[in-house]
mmCIF file of C-alpha atoms in Angstrom:
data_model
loop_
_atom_site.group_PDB
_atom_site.id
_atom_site.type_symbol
_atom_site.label_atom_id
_atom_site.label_comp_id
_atom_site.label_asym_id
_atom_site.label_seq_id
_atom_site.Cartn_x
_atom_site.Cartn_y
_atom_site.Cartn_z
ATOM 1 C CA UNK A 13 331.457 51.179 46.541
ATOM 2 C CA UNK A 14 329.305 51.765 43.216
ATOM 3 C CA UNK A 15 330.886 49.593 39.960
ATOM 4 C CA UNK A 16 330.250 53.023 38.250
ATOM 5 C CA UNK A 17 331.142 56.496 39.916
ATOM 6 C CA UNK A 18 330.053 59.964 38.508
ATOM 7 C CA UNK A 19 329.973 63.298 40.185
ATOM 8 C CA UNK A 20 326.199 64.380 40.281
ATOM 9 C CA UNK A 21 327.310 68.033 39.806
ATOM 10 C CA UNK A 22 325.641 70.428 39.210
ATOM 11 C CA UNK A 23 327.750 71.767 36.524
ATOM 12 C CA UNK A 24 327.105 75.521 35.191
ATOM 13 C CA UNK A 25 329.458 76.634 32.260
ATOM 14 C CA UNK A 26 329.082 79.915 29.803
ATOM 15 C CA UNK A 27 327.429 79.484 26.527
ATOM 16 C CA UNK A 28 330.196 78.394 24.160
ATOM 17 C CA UNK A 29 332.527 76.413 27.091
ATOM 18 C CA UNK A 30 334.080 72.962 26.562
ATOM 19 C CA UNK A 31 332.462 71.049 28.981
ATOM 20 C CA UNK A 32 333.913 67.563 30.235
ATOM 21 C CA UNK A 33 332.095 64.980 31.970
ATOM 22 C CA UNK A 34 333.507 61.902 33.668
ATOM 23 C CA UNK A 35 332.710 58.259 34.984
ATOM 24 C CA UNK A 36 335.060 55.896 36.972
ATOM 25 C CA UNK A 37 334.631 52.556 37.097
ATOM 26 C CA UNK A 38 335.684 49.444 38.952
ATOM 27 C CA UNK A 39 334.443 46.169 36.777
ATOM 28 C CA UNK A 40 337.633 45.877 34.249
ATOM 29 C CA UNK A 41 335.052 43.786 32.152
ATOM 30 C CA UNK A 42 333.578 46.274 31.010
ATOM 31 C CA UNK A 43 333.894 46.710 27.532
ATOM 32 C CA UNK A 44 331.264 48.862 26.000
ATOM 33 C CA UNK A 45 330.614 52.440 27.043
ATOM 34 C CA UNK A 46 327.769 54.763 26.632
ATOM 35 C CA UNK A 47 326.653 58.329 26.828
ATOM 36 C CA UNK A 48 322.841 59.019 27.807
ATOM 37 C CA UNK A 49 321.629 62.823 27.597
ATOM 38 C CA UNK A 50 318.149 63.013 29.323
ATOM 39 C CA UNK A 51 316.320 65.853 29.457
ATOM 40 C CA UNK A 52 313.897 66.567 32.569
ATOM 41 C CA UNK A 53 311.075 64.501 32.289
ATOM 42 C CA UNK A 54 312.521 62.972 29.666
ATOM 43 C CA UNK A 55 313.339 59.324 29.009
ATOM 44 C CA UNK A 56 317.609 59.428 27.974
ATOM 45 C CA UNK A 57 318.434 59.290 24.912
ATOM 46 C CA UNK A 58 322.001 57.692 23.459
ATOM 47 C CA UNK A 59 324.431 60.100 22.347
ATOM 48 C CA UNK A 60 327.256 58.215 22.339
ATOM 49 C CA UNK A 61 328.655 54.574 22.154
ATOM 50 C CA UNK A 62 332.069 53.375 22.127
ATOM 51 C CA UNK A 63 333.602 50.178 22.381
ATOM 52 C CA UNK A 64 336.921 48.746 24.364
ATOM 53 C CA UNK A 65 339.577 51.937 25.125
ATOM 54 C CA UNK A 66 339.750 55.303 22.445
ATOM 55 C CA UNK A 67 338.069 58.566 21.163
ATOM 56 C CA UNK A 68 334.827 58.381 19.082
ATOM 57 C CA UNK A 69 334.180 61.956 17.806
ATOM 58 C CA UNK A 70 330.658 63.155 16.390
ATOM 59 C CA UNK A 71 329.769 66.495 15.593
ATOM 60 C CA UNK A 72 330.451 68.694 18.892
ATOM 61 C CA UNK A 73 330.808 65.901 21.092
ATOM 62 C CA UNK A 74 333.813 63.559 21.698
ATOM 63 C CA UNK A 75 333.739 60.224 23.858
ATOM 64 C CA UNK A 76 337.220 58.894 25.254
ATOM 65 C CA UNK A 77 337.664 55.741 27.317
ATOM 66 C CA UNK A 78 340.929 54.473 28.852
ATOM 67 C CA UNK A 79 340.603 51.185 30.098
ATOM 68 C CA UNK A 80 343.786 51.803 31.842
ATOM 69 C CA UNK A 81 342.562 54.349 34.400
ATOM 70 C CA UNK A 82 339.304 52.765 34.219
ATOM 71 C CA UNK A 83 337.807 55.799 33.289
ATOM 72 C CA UNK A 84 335.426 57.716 30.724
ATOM 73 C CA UNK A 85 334.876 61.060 29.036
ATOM 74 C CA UNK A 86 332.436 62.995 27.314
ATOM 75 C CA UNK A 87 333.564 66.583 25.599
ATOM 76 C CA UNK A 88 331.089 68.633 24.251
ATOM 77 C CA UNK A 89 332.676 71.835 22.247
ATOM 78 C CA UNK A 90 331.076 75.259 21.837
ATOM 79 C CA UNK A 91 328.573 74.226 24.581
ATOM 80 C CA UNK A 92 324.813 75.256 23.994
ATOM 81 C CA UNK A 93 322.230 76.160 26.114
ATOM 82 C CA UNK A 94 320.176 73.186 24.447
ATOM 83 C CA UNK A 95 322.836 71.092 25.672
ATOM 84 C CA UNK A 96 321.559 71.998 29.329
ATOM 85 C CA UNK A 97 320.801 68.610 30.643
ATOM 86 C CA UNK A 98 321.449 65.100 32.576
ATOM 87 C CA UNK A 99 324.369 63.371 31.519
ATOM 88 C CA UNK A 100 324.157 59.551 32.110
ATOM 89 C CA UNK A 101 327.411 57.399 31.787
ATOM 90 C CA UNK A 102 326.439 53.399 30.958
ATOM 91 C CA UNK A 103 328.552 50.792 30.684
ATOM 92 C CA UNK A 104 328.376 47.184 30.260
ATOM 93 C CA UNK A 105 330.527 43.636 29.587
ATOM 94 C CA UNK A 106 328.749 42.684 26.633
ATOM 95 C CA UNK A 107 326.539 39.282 25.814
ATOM 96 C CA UNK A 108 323.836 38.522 25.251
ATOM 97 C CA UNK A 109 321.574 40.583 27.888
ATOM 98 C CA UNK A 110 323.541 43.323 27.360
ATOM 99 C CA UNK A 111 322.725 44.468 31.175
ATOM 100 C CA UNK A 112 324.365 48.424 31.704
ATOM 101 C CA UNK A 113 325.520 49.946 34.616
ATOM 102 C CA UNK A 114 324.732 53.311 34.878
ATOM 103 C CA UNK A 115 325.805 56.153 36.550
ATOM 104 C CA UNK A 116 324.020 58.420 38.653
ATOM 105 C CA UNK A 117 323.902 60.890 35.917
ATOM 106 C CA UNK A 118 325.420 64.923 36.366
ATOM 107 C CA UNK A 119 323.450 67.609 35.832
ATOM 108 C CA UNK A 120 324.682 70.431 33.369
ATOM 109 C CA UNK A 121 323.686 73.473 32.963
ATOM 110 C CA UNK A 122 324.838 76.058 29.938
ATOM 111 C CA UNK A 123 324.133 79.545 30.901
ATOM 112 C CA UNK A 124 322.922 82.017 28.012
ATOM 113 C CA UNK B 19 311.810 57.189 21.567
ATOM 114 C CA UNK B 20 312.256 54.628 19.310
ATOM 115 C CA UNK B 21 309.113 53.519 18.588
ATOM 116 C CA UNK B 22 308.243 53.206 22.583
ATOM 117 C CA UNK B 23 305.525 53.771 24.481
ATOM 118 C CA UNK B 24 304.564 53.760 28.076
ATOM 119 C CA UNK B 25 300.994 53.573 29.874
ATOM 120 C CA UNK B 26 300.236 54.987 32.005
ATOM 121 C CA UNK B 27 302.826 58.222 31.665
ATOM 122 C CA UNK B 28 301.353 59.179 35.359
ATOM 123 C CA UNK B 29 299.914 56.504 37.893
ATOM 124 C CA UNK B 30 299.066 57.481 41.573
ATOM 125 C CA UNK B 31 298.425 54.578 43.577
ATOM 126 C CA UNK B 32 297.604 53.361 47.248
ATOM 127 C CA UNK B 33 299.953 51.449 49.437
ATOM 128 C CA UNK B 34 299.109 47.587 48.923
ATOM 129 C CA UNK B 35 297.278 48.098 45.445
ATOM 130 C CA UNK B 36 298.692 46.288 42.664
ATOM 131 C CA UNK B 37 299.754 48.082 39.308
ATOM 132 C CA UNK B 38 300.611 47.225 36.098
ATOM 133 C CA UNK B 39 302.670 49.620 33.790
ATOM 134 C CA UNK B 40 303.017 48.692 30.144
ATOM 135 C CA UNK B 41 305.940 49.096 27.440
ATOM 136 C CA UNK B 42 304.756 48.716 23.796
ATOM 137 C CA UNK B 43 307.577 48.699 21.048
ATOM 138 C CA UNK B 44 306.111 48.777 17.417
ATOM 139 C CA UNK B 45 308.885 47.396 15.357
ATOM 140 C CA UNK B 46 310.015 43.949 16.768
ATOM 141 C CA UNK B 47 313.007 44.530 18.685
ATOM 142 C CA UNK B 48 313.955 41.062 20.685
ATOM 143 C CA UNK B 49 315.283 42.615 24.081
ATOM 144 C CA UNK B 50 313.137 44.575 26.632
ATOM 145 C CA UNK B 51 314.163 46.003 29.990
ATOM 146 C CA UNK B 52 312.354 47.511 33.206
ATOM 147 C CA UNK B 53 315.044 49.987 34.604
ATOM 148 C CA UNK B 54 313.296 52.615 37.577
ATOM 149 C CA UNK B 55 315.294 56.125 38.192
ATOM 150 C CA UNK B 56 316.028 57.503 41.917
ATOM 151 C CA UNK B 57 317.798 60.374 42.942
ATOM 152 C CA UNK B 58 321.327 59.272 43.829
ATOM 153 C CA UNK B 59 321.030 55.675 42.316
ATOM 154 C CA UNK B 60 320.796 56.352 38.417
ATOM 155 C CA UNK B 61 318.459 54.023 36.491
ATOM 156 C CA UNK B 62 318.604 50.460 37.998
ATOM 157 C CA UNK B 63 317.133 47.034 36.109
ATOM 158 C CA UNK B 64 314.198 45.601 37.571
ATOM 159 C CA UNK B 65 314.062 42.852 34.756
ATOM 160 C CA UNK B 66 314.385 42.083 31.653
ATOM 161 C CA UNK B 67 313.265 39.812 28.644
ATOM 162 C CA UNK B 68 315.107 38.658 25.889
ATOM 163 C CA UNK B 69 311.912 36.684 24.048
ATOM 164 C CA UNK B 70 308.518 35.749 24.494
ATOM 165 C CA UNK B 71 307.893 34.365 27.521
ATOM 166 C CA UNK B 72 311.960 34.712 28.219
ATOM 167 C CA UNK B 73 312.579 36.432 31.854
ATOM 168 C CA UNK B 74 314.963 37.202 34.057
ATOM 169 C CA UNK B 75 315.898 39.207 37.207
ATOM 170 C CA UNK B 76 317.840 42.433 37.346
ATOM 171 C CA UNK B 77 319.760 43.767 40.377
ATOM 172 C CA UNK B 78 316.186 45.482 42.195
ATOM 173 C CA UNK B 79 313.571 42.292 41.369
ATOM 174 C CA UNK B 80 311.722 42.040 44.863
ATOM 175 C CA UNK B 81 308.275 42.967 44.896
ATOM 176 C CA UNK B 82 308.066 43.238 40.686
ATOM 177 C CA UNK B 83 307.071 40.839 38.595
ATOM 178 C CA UNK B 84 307.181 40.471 34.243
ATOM 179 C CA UNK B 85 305.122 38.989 31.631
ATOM 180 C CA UNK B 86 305.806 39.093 27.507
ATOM 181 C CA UNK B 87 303.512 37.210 25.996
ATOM 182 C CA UNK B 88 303.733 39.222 22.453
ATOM 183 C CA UNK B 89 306.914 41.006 20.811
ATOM 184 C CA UNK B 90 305.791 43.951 20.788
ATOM 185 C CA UNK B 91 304.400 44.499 24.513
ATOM 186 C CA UNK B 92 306.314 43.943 28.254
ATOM 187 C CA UNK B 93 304.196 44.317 31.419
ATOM 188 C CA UNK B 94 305.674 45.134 34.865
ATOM 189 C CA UNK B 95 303.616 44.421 37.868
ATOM 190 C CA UNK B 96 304.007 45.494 41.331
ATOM 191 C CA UNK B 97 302.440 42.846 42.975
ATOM 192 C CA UNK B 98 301.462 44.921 46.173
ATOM 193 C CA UNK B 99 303.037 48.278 45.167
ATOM 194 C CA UNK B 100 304.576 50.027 48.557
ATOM 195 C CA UNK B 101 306.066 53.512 49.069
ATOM 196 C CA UNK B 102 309.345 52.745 48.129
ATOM 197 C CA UNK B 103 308.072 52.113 44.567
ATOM 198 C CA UNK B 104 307.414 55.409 44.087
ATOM 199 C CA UNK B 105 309.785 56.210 41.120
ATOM 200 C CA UNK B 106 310.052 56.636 37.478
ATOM 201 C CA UNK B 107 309.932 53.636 35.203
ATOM 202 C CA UNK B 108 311.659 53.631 32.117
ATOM 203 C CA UNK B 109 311.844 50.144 29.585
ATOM 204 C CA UNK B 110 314.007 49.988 27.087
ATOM 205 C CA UNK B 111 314.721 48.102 24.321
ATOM 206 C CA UNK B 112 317.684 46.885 22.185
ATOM 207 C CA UNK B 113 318.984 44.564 19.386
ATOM 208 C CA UNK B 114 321.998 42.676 18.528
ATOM 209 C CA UNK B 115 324.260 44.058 15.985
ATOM 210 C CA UNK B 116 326.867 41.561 14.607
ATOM 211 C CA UNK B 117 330.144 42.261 16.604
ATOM 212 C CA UNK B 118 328.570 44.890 18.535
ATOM 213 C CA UNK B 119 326.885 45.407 22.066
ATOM 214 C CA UNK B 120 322.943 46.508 22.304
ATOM 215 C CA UNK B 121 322.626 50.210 22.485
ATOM 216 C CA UNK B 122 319.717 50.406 24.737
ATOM 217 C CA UNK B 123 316.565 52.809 23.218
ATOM 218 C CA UNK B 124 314.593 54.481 26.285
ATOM 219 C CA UNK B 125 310.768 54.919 26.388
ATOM 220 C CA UNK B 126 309.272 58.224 28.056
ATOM 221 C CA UNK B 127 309.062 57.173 31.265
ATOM 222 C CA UNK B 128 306.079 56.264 34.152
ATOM 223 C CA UNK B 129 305.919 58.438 36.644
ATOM 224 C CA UNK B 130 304.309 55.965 39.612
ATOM 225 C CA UNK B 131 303.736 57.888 43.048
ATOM 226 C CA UNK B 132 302.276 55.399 45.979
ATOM 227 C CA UNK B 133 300.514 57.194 49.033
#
């Protein structure tokens, strides 16, 4: 079983949709939680970064974590095509390496 | 990206050749990471560096090897590159914020194909 879990998709939603994306994981040391966006042929790029259990909000896009349920999600309002991409989830137990577990990433796809 | 970049950004290769890809960071960050991305297996760390001349393993090691011998620059060999190196290669680099993980900053990516 993978420490991190997320369904590959793909995902297709209308222009203007509330998309949610998910992770489970298994490590409950995990303590830090990321959101990578990575478009194709593109290295990712962070969108989102939230530490221990809550909601981080910025702009259209909202990040909860329960530590509880061991699982993560990202919410992105009034969905764009632009937002038509690979969503990574990354998480990690802190120190100093900082070593992340990613997902394996789910493909979305915001139809016009 | 952060102020990364990757050479080459496309490399094809020959089974038992060895290659060297190169990640260049232009503003001093201390940590530097070797992830490569497969279908169905996300981004995985090869290695990573948290100095000069400061290595260590990541969870796929065999059959790569690292070198830092400046800041700024973080080779990854394949010592004897085989077909199931054929992937992208990302590096990555990070710094520690006071009371705060390492957000990890992604370069553009190698795209490494061995026939």
């Amino acid at each position: 079983q993978k420490e991190v879990e997320q369904d590959p998709g793909p995902l297709s939603v209308p222009e203007g949709a509330i998309v949610s994306l998910n992770c489970t994981y298994s490590n409950s040391a995990f303590q830090y939680f990321m959101w990578y966006r990575q478009y194709s042929r593109k290295g990712p790029e962070l969108l989102m970064y939230t530490y221990s259990s809550g909601n981080k909000e910025d702009g259209r896009f909202t990040a909860q974590v329960d530590k509880s349920s061991k699982y993560i999600s990202l919410f992105i309002r009034d969905s764009q095509p632009s937002d038509s991409a690979t969503y990574l989830c990354a998480m990690s137990g802190g120190g100093a390496t900082n070593k992340l577990i990613f997902g394996t990433g789910t493909l979305l796809a915001v139809q016009p | 990206d952060a102020g990364i970049t990757q050479s080459p950004r496309h490399k094809v290769t020959e089974t038992g050749t060895p290659v060297t890809l190169r990640c260049h960071q232009t503003e001093n960050h201390r940590y530097m990471y070797w992830y490569r991305q497969d279908p169905g297996h996300g981004l995985r760390l090869i290695h990573y560096s948290y100095g000069v001349k400061d290595t260590d393993k990541g969870e796929v090691s065999d059959g790569y090897s690292v070198s830092r011998s400046k800041t700024e620059d973080f080779l990854l060999t394949l010592e004897s590159a085989t077909s199931s190196q054929t992937s992208v290669y990302f590096c990555a680099i990070s710094e520690p914020h006071q009371g705060s993980a390492y957000e990890q900053y992604f370069g553009p990516g190698t795209r490494l194909t061995v026939t």
